[in-house]
Coordinates of C-alpha atoms in Angstrom, one line a residue:
Chain A
M1 CA -34.1 48.0 0.5
M2 CA -31.8 45.6 2.2
T3 CA -30.1 47.5 5.0
E4 CA -26.7 47.1 6.7
G5 CA -28.5 46.0 9.8
M6 CA -30.0 43.0 8.0
F7 CA -26.6 41.9 6.9
T8 CA -24.9 42.1 10.3
N9 CA -27.9 40.8 12.2
Y10 CA -28.9 37.9 9.9
F11 CA -26.3 37.2 7.3
L12 CA -23.2 37.3 9.5
P13 CA -24.5 34.7 12.1
G14 CA -25.8 32.7 9.1
I15 CA -22.3 32.7 7.5
W16 CA -20.8 31.5 10.8
I17 CA -23.3 28.6 11.0
T18 CA -22.6 27.6 7.4
I19 CA -18.9 27.6 8.1
Q20 CA -19.5 25.4 11.2
V21 CA -21.7 23.0 9.4
T22 CA -19.2 22.7 6.5
V23 CA -16.2 22.1 8.8
F24 CA -17.9 19.6 11.0
S25 CA -19.5 17.6 8.2
A26 CA -16.2 17.7 6.2
L27 CA -14.3 16.3 9.2
L28 CA -16.9 13.5 9.7
A29 CA -16.9 12.8 6.0
V30 CA -13.1 12.5 5.9
V31 CA -13.2 10.0 8.8
V32 CA -16.0 8.0 7.2
A33 CA -14.3 8.1 3.8
F34 CA -11.0 6.7 5.1
V35 CA -12.6 4.0 7.2
I36 CA -15.1 2.8 4.6
G37 CA -12.6 3.3 1.8
T38 CA -9.9 1.2 3.3
L39 CA -12.4 -1.5 4.5
R40 CA -13.5 -1.7 0.9
T41 CA -10.0 -2.8 -0.1
S42 CA -10.0 -5.6 2.5
R43 CA -9.1 -9.1 1.5
L44 CA -12.1 -10.5 3.5
W45 CA -15.2 -10.6 1.4
I46 CA -17.5 -10.0 4.4
V47 CA -15.7 -6.7 5.2
R48 CA -15.9 -5.6 1.6
F49 CA -19.5 -6.6 1.5
L50 CA -20.6 -4.7 4.6
S51 CA -18.6 -1.6 3.7
G52 CA -20.0 -1.8 0.2
I53 CA -23.5 -1.9 1.6
Y54 CA -22.7 1.3 3.6
F55 CA -21.5 3.0 0.4
E56 CA -24.5 2.0 -1.7
L57 CA -26.9 2.9 1.1
F58 CA -25.7 6.4 1.6
R59 CA -25.0 7.1 -2.0
G60 CA -28.5 6.0 -2.8
T61 CA -30.3 8.1 -0.2
S62 CA -31.0 11.8 -0.5
S63 CA -29.2 13.7 2.2
L64 CA -32.2 16.1 2.4
V65 CA -34.6 13.1 3.1
L66 CA -32.0 11.7 5.5
M67 CA -32.0 15.1 7.4
F68 CA -35.8 15.0 7.6
W69 CA -35.7 11.4 8.8
L70 CA -33.1 12.3 11.6
V71 CA -35.1 15.4 12.7
F72 CA -38.7 14.2 12.3
A73 CA -38.7 10.4 12.3
V74 CA -36.0 9.6 14.9
P75 CA -37.8 11.3 17.8
L76 CA -41.0 9.3 17.1
M77 CA -39.1 6.0 16.7
F78 CA -36.5 6.3 19.5
R79 CA -38.0 9.0 21.8
W80 CA -34.7 10.9 21.4
Q81 CA -34.1 14.1 19.6
F82 CA -31.1 15.6 17.7
V83 CA -30.0 19.2 17.9
P84 CA -31.0 20.1 14.3
M85 CA -27.5 21.3 13.4
Y86 CA -26.0 18.0 14.4
A87 CA -28.7 16.1 12.5
G88 CA -27.6 18.2 9.5
V89 CA -23.9 17.5 10.1
L90 CA -24.6 13.8 10.5
A91 CA -26.6 13.5 7.3
L92 CA -24.1 15.5 5.2
G93 CA -21.1 13.8 6.8
L94 CA -22.4 10.2 6.3
T95 CA -23.5 11.0 2.7
Y96 CA -20.3 12.7 1.6
G97 CA -18.2 10.2 3.5
A98 CA -19.8 7.6 1.3
Y99 CA -18.8 9.5 -1.9
G100 CA -15.3 10.1 -0.4
S101 CA -14.9 6.4 0.3
E102 CA -14.9 5.8 -3.4
V103 CA -12.1 8.3 -3.8
V104 CA -10.1 6.6 -1.1
R105 CA -10.7 3.1 -2.5
G106 CA -9.8 4.2 -6.0
A107 CA -6.6 6.0 -4.9
L108 CA -5.5 3.0 -2.8
A109 CA -6.1 0.7 -5.8
A110 CA -3.9 2.9 -7.9
V111 CA -0.9 2.3 -5.6
P112 CA 1.2 -0.3 -7.4
A113 CA 0.9 -3.9 -6.0
A114 CA 4.7 -3.9 -5.9
Q115 CA 4.6 -1.4 -3.0
R116 CA 2.5 -3.8 -1.0
E117 CA 4.9 -6.6 -1.7
A118 CA 7.9 -4.5 -0.7
G119 CA 6.0 -3.8 2.6
V120 CA 5.3 -7.5 3.1
A121 CA 8.9 -8.4 2.5
L122 CA 10.0 -5.9 5.2
G123 CA 7.6 -7.4 7.7
F124 CA 5.1 -4.6 8.0
T125 CA 1.6 -5.4 9.3
K126 CA -1.4 -4.6 7.1
F127 CA -2.1 -1.6 9.2
Q128 CA 1.5 -0.3 9.0
R129 CA 1.5 -0.8 5.3
L130 CA -1.6 1.3 4.9
R131 CA -0.4 4.0 7.2
R132 CA 3.2 4.3 6.1
I133 CA 3.2 3.2 2.5
E134 CA -0.1 3.0 0.8
I135 CA -2.1 6.0 2.2
P136 CA 0.9 8.5 1.9
Q137 CA 1.3 7.5 -1.7
A138 CA -2.4 7.6 -2.5
W139 CA -3.0 10.9 -0.7
P140 CA -1.9 13.3 -3.6
E141 CA -4.3 11.4 -5.9
M142 CA -7.1 12.0 -3.4
V143 CA -6.8 15.7 -3.0
P144 CA -8.3 17.0 -6.3
P145 CA -11.5 14.7 -6.1
F146 CA -11.8 15.6 -2.4
N147 CA -11.8 19.3 -3.4
N148 CA -14.8 18.6 -5.7
L149 CA -16.6 16.8 -2.9
L150 CA -15.8 19.6 -0.4
I151 CA -17.4 22.2 -2.7
E152 CA -20.4 19.9 -3.3
L153 CA -20.6 19.6 0.5
L154 CA -20.4 23.4 1.1
K155 CA -23.2 24.0 -1.3
G156 CA -25.1 21.0 0.2
T157 CA -25.1 22.7 3.6
A158 CA -27.9 24.9 2.2
L159 CA -30.2 21.9 2.9
V160 CA -29.9 22.5 6.6
S161 CA -32.0 25.6 6.2
T162 CA -35.0 23.3 5.7
I163 CA -34.6 21.8 9.2
M164 CA -34.6 25.2 10.9
V165 CA -30.8 25.6 11.2
A166 CA -30.1 29.3 10.7
D167 CA -27.4 29.1 8.1
M168 CA -26.9 31.8 5.4
T169 CA -29.6 30.4 3.2
Y170 CA -32.0 30.4 6.1
A171 CA -30.9 34.0 6.9
A172 CA -31.4 35.0 3.2
N173 CA -34.9 33.7 3.3
L174 CA -35.7 35.7 6.5
V175 CA -34.3 38.9 5.0
R176 CA -36.2 38.3 1.8
I177 CA -39.4 38.0 3.7
G178 CA -38.6 41.1 5.8
S179 CA -37.4 43.3 2.9
N180 CA -39.3 41.8 -0.1
E181 CA -36.1 42.3 -2.1
S182 CA -35.6 38.9 -3.7
A183 CA -33.1 39.9 -6.4
P184 CA -30.3 41.5 -4.3
V185 CA -30.7 39.0 -1.5
Y186 CA -30.4 35.9 -3.6
T187 CA -27.7 37.5 -5.7
L188 CA -25.7 38.1 -2.6
L189 CA -26.3 34.6 -1.4
L190 CA -25.0 33.1 -4.7
V191 CA -21.9 35.3 -4.5
L192 CA -21.2 34.2 -0.9
Y193 CA -21.3 30.5 -1.8
F194 CA -19.0 31.2 -4.8
V195 CA -16.5 33.1 -2.7
F196 CA -16.4 30.3 -0.1
A197 CA -16.0 27.7 -2.8
F198 CA -13.2 29.7 -4.4
V199 CA -11.3 30.1 -1.1
L200 CA -11.7 26.3 -0.5
T201 CA -10.3 25.5 -4.0
R202 CA -7.3 27.7 -3.4
G203 CA -6.7 26.0 -0.1
M204 CA -6.9 22.6 -1.6
R205 CA -4.4 23.6 -4.4
V206 CA -1.9 24.4 -1.7
L207 CA -2.6 21.1 0.0
E208 CA -2.1 19.2 -3.3
R209 CA 1.2 20.9 -4.1
H210 CA 2.4 20.1 -0.5
A211 CA 1.3 16.5 -0.8
K212 CA 3.1 16.0 -4.2
S213 CA 6.3 17.5 -3.0
R214 CA 6.3 15.1 0.0
I215 CA 6.5 12.1 -2.3
G216 CA 9.3 13.8 -4.3
Q217 CA 7.7 14.0 -7.7
A218 CA 7.0 10.3 -7.8
P219 CA 7.7 8.6 -11.1
P220 CA 4.5 8.6 -13.2
R221 CA 2.3 5.7 -12.5
G222 CA 0.8 3.9 -15.5
D223 CA -2.6 3.4 -14.0
S224 CA -3.4 6.6 -12.0
L225 CA -6.5 7.2 -10.1
W226 CA -7.8 9.3 -13.0
S227 CA -7.5 6.7 -15.7
R228 CA -9.1 4.2 -13.3
L229 CA -12.1 6.5 -12.5
T230 CA -12.5 7.1 -16.2
L231 CA -12.6 3.4 -16.9
R232 CA -15.0 2.8 -14.1
S233 CA -17.3 5.5 -15.2
N234 CA -17.5 3.8 -18.6
A235 CA -18.6 0.8 -16.7
G236 CA -21.3 2.8 -15.0
E237 CA -19.6 3.3 -11.7
G238 CA -17.0 5.5 -10.1
T239 CA -17.1 9.1 -11.1
G240 CA -20.8 8.9 -10.7
A241 CA -20.2 9.2 -7.0
L242 CA -18.4 12.5 -7.4
T243 CA -21.4 14.2 -9.0
A244 CA -24.2 12.2 -7.4
G245 CA -24.5 14.9 -4.8
G246 CA -26.3 17.0 -7.4
T247 CA -29.4 14.9 -7.2
S248 CA -30.0 15.7 -3.5
R249 CA -30.4 19.4 -4.1
Chain B
M1 CA 11.6 -35.3 8.6
P2 CA 12.9 -33.8 11.8
S3 CA 10.2 -32.2 14.0
P4 CA 10.7 -28.5 14.8
A5 CA 11.7 -29.6 18.4
D6 CA 14.9 -31.2 17.0
T7 CA 16.1 -27.9 15.6
P8 CA 17.7 -25.4 18.0
R9 CA 15.3 -22.5 18.4
D10 CA 18.1 -20.2 19.3
S11 CA 18.7 -18.8 15.8
N12 CA 21.4 -16.4 16.7
S13 CA 23.7 -16.6 13.7
A14 CA 26.8 -17.0 15.7
S15 CA 25.6 -20.0 17.6
R16 CA 24.1 -21.6 14.5
A17 CA 26.2 -24.3 13.0
N18 CA 27.3 -23.6 9.5
G19 CA 25.9 -26.2 7.1
A20 CA 22.6 -26.7 8.9
E21 CA 19.5 -26.8 6.7
L22 CA 18.0 -23.3 6.6
V23 CA 15.4 -23.6 3.9
R24 CA 13.5 -26.7 2.9
F25 CA 10.8 -27.2 0.3
D26 CA 9.0 -30.4 0.7
K27 CA 6.8 -31.6 -2.2
V28 CA 5.8 -28.1 -3.0
T29 CA 3.3 -27.6 -5.8
K30 CA 2.1 -24.3 -7.1
R31 CA -0.4 -23.8 -9.8
F32 CA -1.7 -20.7 -11.6
G33 CA -5.0 -21.7 -13.0
D34 CA -4.3 -24.8 -15.2
V35 CA -0.6 -24.2 -15.3
T36 CA 1.5 -26.1 -12.8
V37 CA 4.5 -23.8 -12.1
L38 CA 6.1 -25.9 -9.5
D39 CA 5.6 -29.7 -9.5
Q40 CA 6.2 -31.6 -6.2
L41 CA 9.4 -29.7 -5.7
D42 CA 11.9 -30.9 -3.1
F43 CA 15.1 -28.9 -2.4
S44 CA 16.9 -27.4 0.5
V45 CA 19.5 -24.7 1.1
D46 CA 22.1 -24.9 3.9
T47 CA 23.0 -22.0 6.1
G48 CA 25.6 -19.7 4.6
K49 CA 25.3 -21.1 1.1
H50 CA 24.7 -19.2 -2.0
V51 CA 22.4 -21.0 -4.4
T52 CA 21.6 -19.8 -7.9
L53 CA 18.5 -20.8 -9.8
I54 CA 18.8 -20.8 -13.5
G55 CA 16.4 -21.9 -16.3
P56 CA 14.2 -20.5 -19.0
S57 CA 11.5 -18.0 -18.1
G58 CA 8.4 -19.6 -16.8
S59 CA 10.3 -22.4 -15.3
G60 CA 9.3 -21.4 -11.7
K61 CA 12.5 -19.8 -10.4
T62 CA 10.8 -16.5 -9.4
T63 CA 7.8 -18.4 -8.0
I64 CA 10.2 -20.1 -5.5
L65 CA 11.4 -16.8 -4.2
R66 CA 7.9 -15.4 -4.0
L67 CA 6.7 -18.4 -2.1
L68 CA 9.5 -18.0 0.4
M69 CA 8.6 -14.3 0.8
T70 CA 5.0 -15.4 1.4
L71 CA 3.9 -13.2 -1.5
L72 CA 2.4 -16.5 -2.8
T73 CA 1.2 -19.6 -0.9
P74 CA 1.8 -23.1 -2.0
D75 CA -1.1 -25.3 -3.2
E76 CA 0.5 -28.4 -1.8
G77 CA 3.5 -29.3 0.3
T78 CA 5.3 -27.5 3.1
I79 CA 8.1 -24.9 3.3
K80 CA 10.4 -24.7 6.4
V81 CA 12.7 -21.9 7.3
D82 CA 15.2 -22.4 10.1
G83 CA 13.1 -25.3 11.4
D84 CA 9.8 -23.5 11.4
Y85 CA 6.9 -24.1 9.0
L86 CA 6.4 -21.0 6.9
N87 CA 2.7 -21.3 5.9
H88 CA 1.7 -23.9 8.5
E89 CA 1.4 -24.1 12.3
E90 CA 1.3 -27.2 14.4
R91 CA -1.9 -27.3 16.4
N92 CA -2.9 -30.4 18.4
G93 CA -0.4 -32.5 16.5
T94 CA -1.7 -31.6 13.0
L95 CA -0.6 -29.1 10.5
A96 CA -3.0 -26.2 10.0
K97 CA -2.8 -23.0 8.0
A98 CA -0.7 -20.5 9.9
G99 CA -2.1 -17.3 11.3
E100 CA -0.8 -13.9 10.2
K101 CA 1.3 -13.5 13.3
H102 CA 3.2 -16.8 12.9
V103 CA 3.8 -16.0 9.2
R104 CA 5.2 -12.6 10.1
E105 CA 7.5 -14.1 12.7
V106 CA 9.0 -16.7 10.4
R107 CA 9.2 -14.2 7.5
K108 CA 11.5 -11.9 9.5
K109 CA 14.3 -14.3 8.7
I110 CA 13.9 -13.6 5.0
G111 CA 14.7 -10.5 3.0
M112 CA 14.1 -9.8 -0.7
V113 CA 15.4 -7.5 -3.4
F114 CA 13.1 -7.1 -6.3
Q115 CA 13.6 -6.7 -10.1
Q116 CA 11.9 -3.3 -10.0
F117 CA 13.6 -2.1 -6.8
N118 CA 10.2 -1.2 -5.2
L119 CA 11.6 1.6 -3.1
F120 CA 9.0 3.6 -1.2
P121 CA 8.7 6.8 -3.3
N122 CA 7.3 8.8 -0.4
M123 CA 10.4 8.4 1.7
K124 CA 13.9 9.7 1.2
V125 CA 16.8 7.2 0.9
L126 CA 17.7 7.1 4.6
R127 CA 14.1 6.6 5.7
N128 CA 13.6 3.9 3.1
V129 CA 16.3 2.0 5.0
T130 CA 15.3 2.9 8.6
E131 CA 11.5 2.6 8.3
A132 CA 11.2 -1.2 8.8
P133 CA 13.9 -1.6 11.5
V134 CA 12.2 1.1 13.6
H135 CA 8.6 0.1 13.1
V136 CA 8.9 -3.7 12.6
L137 CA 11.9 -4.6 14.8
G138 CA 11.3 -1.8 17.3
M139 CA 14.9 -0.5 17.0
S140 CA 15.5 3.0 18.4
K141 CA 15.6 5.8 15.8
D142 CA 19.3 6.5 16.5
E143 CA 20.4 3.0 16.2
A144 CA 18.5 2.4 13.0
D145 CA 19.9 5.6 11.7
Q146 CA 23.4 4.7 12.4
R147 CA 23.1 1.2 10.9
A148 CA 21.3 2.6 7.9
R149 CA 24.2 5.0 7.3
E150 CA 26.7 2.2 7.5
L151 CA 24.7 0.0 5.0
I152 CA 24.2 2.9 2.6
E153 CA 28.0 3.5 2.8
L154 CA 28.5 -0.2 2.1
V155 CA 26.5 0.2 -1.2
G156 CA 28.4 3.4 -2.0
L157 CA 25.6 5.9 -1.7
S158 CA 26.5 8.1 1.3
E159 CA 26.1 11.2 -0.8
Q160 CA 22.5 10.4 -1.6
L161 CA 21.0 10.0 1.8
D162 CA 18.7 13.0 1.4
K163 CA 17.3 12.3 -2.0
Y164 CA 14.0 10.7 -3.0
P165 CA 14.2 7.5 -5.0
S166 CA 12.9 9.3 -8.1
Q167 CA 16.1 11.4 -8.1
L168 CA 18.3 8.3 -8.3
S169 CA 19.4 6.2 -11.3
G170 CA 18.1 2.6 -11.5
G171 CA 21.4 1.2 -10.3
Q172 CA 21.5 3.5 -7.3
Q173 CA 17.9 2.6 -6.4
Q174 CA 18.7 -1.0 -6.6
R175 CA 21.7 -0.5 -4.2
V176 CA 19.4 1.3 -1.8
A177 CA 17.0 -1.6 -2.0
I178 CA 19.8 -4.0 -1.1
A179 CA 20.7 -1.8 1.9
R180 CA 17.1 -1.7 2.9
A181 CA 16.8 -5.5 2.8
L182 CA 20.0 -6.0 4.8
A183 CA 18.9 -3.5 7.5
M184 CA 16.4 -6.2 8.7
R185 CA 19.3 -8.6 9.3
P186 CA 17.7 -11.4 7.4
Q187 CA 19.3 -14.9 7.5
V188 CA 18.3 -15.5 3.9
L189 CA 18.5 -12.9 1.1
L190 CA 16.4 -13.5 -2.0
L191 CA 17.6 -11.8 -5.1
D192 CA 15.0 -11.8 -7.9
E193 CA 16.6 -10.8 -11.2
V194 CA 18.0 -7.7 -9.5
T195 CA 19.8 -6.4 -12.6
S196 CA 17.2 -7.3 -15.3
A197 CA 15.6 -3.8 -15.2
L198 CA 18.8 -1.9 -15.3
D199 CA 20.6 -0.2 -18.2
P200 CA 23.6 -2.3 -19.1
E201 CA 26.2 0.2 -17.8
L202 CA 24.6 0.2 -14.4
V203 CA 24.6 -3.6 -13.9
A204 CA 28.3 -3.9 -12.9
G205 CA 27.9 -1.5 -9.9
V206 CA 25.1 -3.5 -8.5
L207 CA 26.8 -6.9 -9.0
D208 CA 30.0 -5.6 -7.4
V209 CA 28.0 -4.7 -4.3
L210 CA 26.4 -8.1 -4.2
R211 CA 29.7 -9.9 -4.8
D212 CA 31.2 -7.9 -1.9
I213 CA 28.3 -9.0 0.4
A214 CA 28.5 -12.6 -0.7
H215 CA 32.2 -12.8 0.0
T216 CA 32.3 -10.8 3.3
T217 CA 29.2 -11.9 5.2
D218 CA 27.8 -15.3 6.1
I219 CA 24.3 -14.5 4.8
T220 CA 22.5 -17.2 2.9
M221 CA 21.5 -16.3 -0.6
L222 CA 19.0 -17.5 -3.0
V223 CA 19.6 -15.9 -6.4
V224 CA 17.6 -15.8 -9.6
T225 CA 19.7 -14.3 -12.4
H226 CA 20.6 -14.3 -16.0
E227 CA 24.1 -13.0 -15.2
M228 CA 26.0 -16.3 -15.6
S229 CA 29.5 -15.0 -14.8
F230 CA 28.1 -13.4 -11.6
A231 CA 26.4 -16.7 -10.7
R232 CA 29.7 -18.5 -11.3
D233 CA 31.5 -16.1 -9.0
I234 CA 29.3 -16.3 -6.0
S235 CA 27.4 -19.6 -6.1
D236 CA 28.1 -22.7 -4.0
A237 CA 25.5 -24.5 -6.0
V238 CA 23.5 -24.0 -9.2
L239 CA 20.1 -25.5 -9.8
M240 CA 18.7 -25.8 -13.3
F241 CA 15.0 -25.5 -13.6
D242 CA 12.6 -26.5 -16.3
R243 CA 8.9 -26.7 -16.2
G244 CA 8.7 -26.6 -12.4
K245 CA 11.2 -29.3 -11.8
I246 CA 14.9 -29.3 -11.0
V247 CA 16.6 -30.9 -14.0
E248 CA 20.1 -30.8 -12.8
S249 CA 22.1 -29.4 -9.9
G250 CA 25.8 -29.1 -9.0
P251 CA 28.7 -26.8 -8.2
P252 CA 29.0 -23.9 -10.7
D253 CA 32.2 -25.1 -12.3
K254 CA 30.6 -28.4 -13.3
M255 CA 27.2 -26.9 -14.2
F256 CA 28.7 -24.2 -16.5
S257 CA 31.5 -26.2 -18.0
E258 CA 30.3 -29.8 -18.3
P259 CA 26.6 -30.0 -17.7
E260 CA 25.2 -33.5 -17.9
H261 CA 21.7 -32.9 -18.9
E262 CA 20.8 -32.0 -22.5
R263 CA 18.2 -29.4 -21.4
T264 CA 20.9 -27.6 -19.3
R265 CA 23.3 -27.6 -22.3
E266 CA 20.6 -26.2 -24.5
F267 CA 19.7 -23.4 -22.0
L268 CA 23.3 -22.4 -21.3
S269 CA 24.1 -22.2 -25.0
T270 CA 21.4 -19.5 -25.4
V271 CA 22.6 -17.4 -22.5
L272 CA 26.4 -17.7 -22.3

C-alpha cells in the first residue's frame, strides 16, 4: 500500500520541483516568445529570416531529445556540464518560447495597420510603438493561446524525470518501484497534473479579463488573431504550433 | 532651388515670417504597381495658409498627405518641410536616403488627423492626448496633462476625459484625434477626409471645431475633404487634382464660382 510517508517524502518534494521547472521554463518561454515574436514582424528581411530559423529549429526538434543533448552531449563537446534541472528548464523554455513566438507574431499582425500609422504620425519610435501601442492591444489576444501553451508546458515538465530531475513524475516512479502499486500511484499522478492545469487555467482567465478591461472593450476587430490562425492552419501553418508540443511526449 | 542653409533653422513660429514656404513638393512621382498616382507633382504651401485639395477619388489627394506624414515614400522627386528634406539627407554634397532619426526629426513638424480617427483603444481620452507629448517631446507629465485638458476643452469634450475611445461617438472620437494631433504643436496639420466616416448629424460638430482652429490659430493646414462649403470657409487656396496632376488652382471663390477648367466644372457639378 502507498503510505502517507511516501507522499510526504517523495511526492511533496517532487511537486515543488515540478512547480519550479514550470515557473522557470514559462518565464524563459515568455521572454523568448516576445523577443522572437516581435523580431519576426521586423521590416528587415534578415531579422525575419534569422528569427524564423530559430522558430523552425526549435519547433522542429523534440524537447526530450534537446534535454538529452544538453545533459549528455554538451559535457562531451564543451567540457562543461549543466545542472540537470537547468538543462530541463532551458530545453522547455526554448521550445515553448518558439511556439509562443507564433502567438506573439500572430497577435501583433492582428493589430490594425492604422494604429501603427497613428503612432508614426505622432512621432513614436518603432520600439515605443511596440511597447505603448501594439503590444498592449495585442496582449488580450495572446492570453488564451498562451494558456494552452502553459498547460502543454506543465505536462511537458514530466520529461525532466528522464534526466534525473526529481519532479513529481520521477517521484511517482520511485514510489511505484518501492510499493509495487502502479494503479493508485499513476492515478494520483494524473490527478495532480489535472489539478495544476485547472488552477493555471483559472488564473489565466482572470488575466484575460483584466487584459480586456484595460483596453476598454475595444471595438471588434475584423481580422482577429483567431480568424488569422484559422486561415493559417488551413495553409498548413499557425495553429500547428499550438499543438505541436504533443509530439515530444 | 534654395539650399537648406538659406532658410533660417530657427523655426520658432513667432520668429518665422508669415508667407515663407513651409511645404514644397518637387517633381514628386508615386506609383502603386503600374498605376502612377502622382505624376511629377510640383506644388508648395506657404506658412499659415490653409490649402484644400479636391478631386475625384483616386486622383492622388490622400497620397500627398500620406507622403508628407512619411507613411509612404516617393518614388521620384523630393519633399521639403520648413527647409529640410523629408526623405533625404545631404551627405558629402549629394542627396541620400534619410535615416530614421532624420525623418523623425522633420516629421515632428507635421500632424495628421485620419479618416478613421485611429485613436489608441487601450488608452483613455486624456492619455491618448498626453502620450506623445510625454514620450516623444519629453514634456513633463503635469505640463502635458494641463495642455491636454485645455485642448480637450477646446474640442468640447471636457466631460469625457476618463472614457475609453470605444465609449465615444465617432464625432467625439474625431475631436479627440484633433486634440491629440494639436498636442504635438505641429506647424502643418494634415486633415484626411476627417468627416467621411461620420454619421451626417455628427459632421457639423467636427467641422465647427476645425473652423475655430483655422480662424484662431496660425497653423498651416492641408485639407482633403468633400465638404465643399467647409473648404470654401477656411481655404486660402484650392487645388483641383485629376490623375495625379494639378488641373487648376486658385482662391476658393473663383474655384467654386467660376472654375476655368472643364474637368473642375464637371467635378464640382457632381459634389455641390
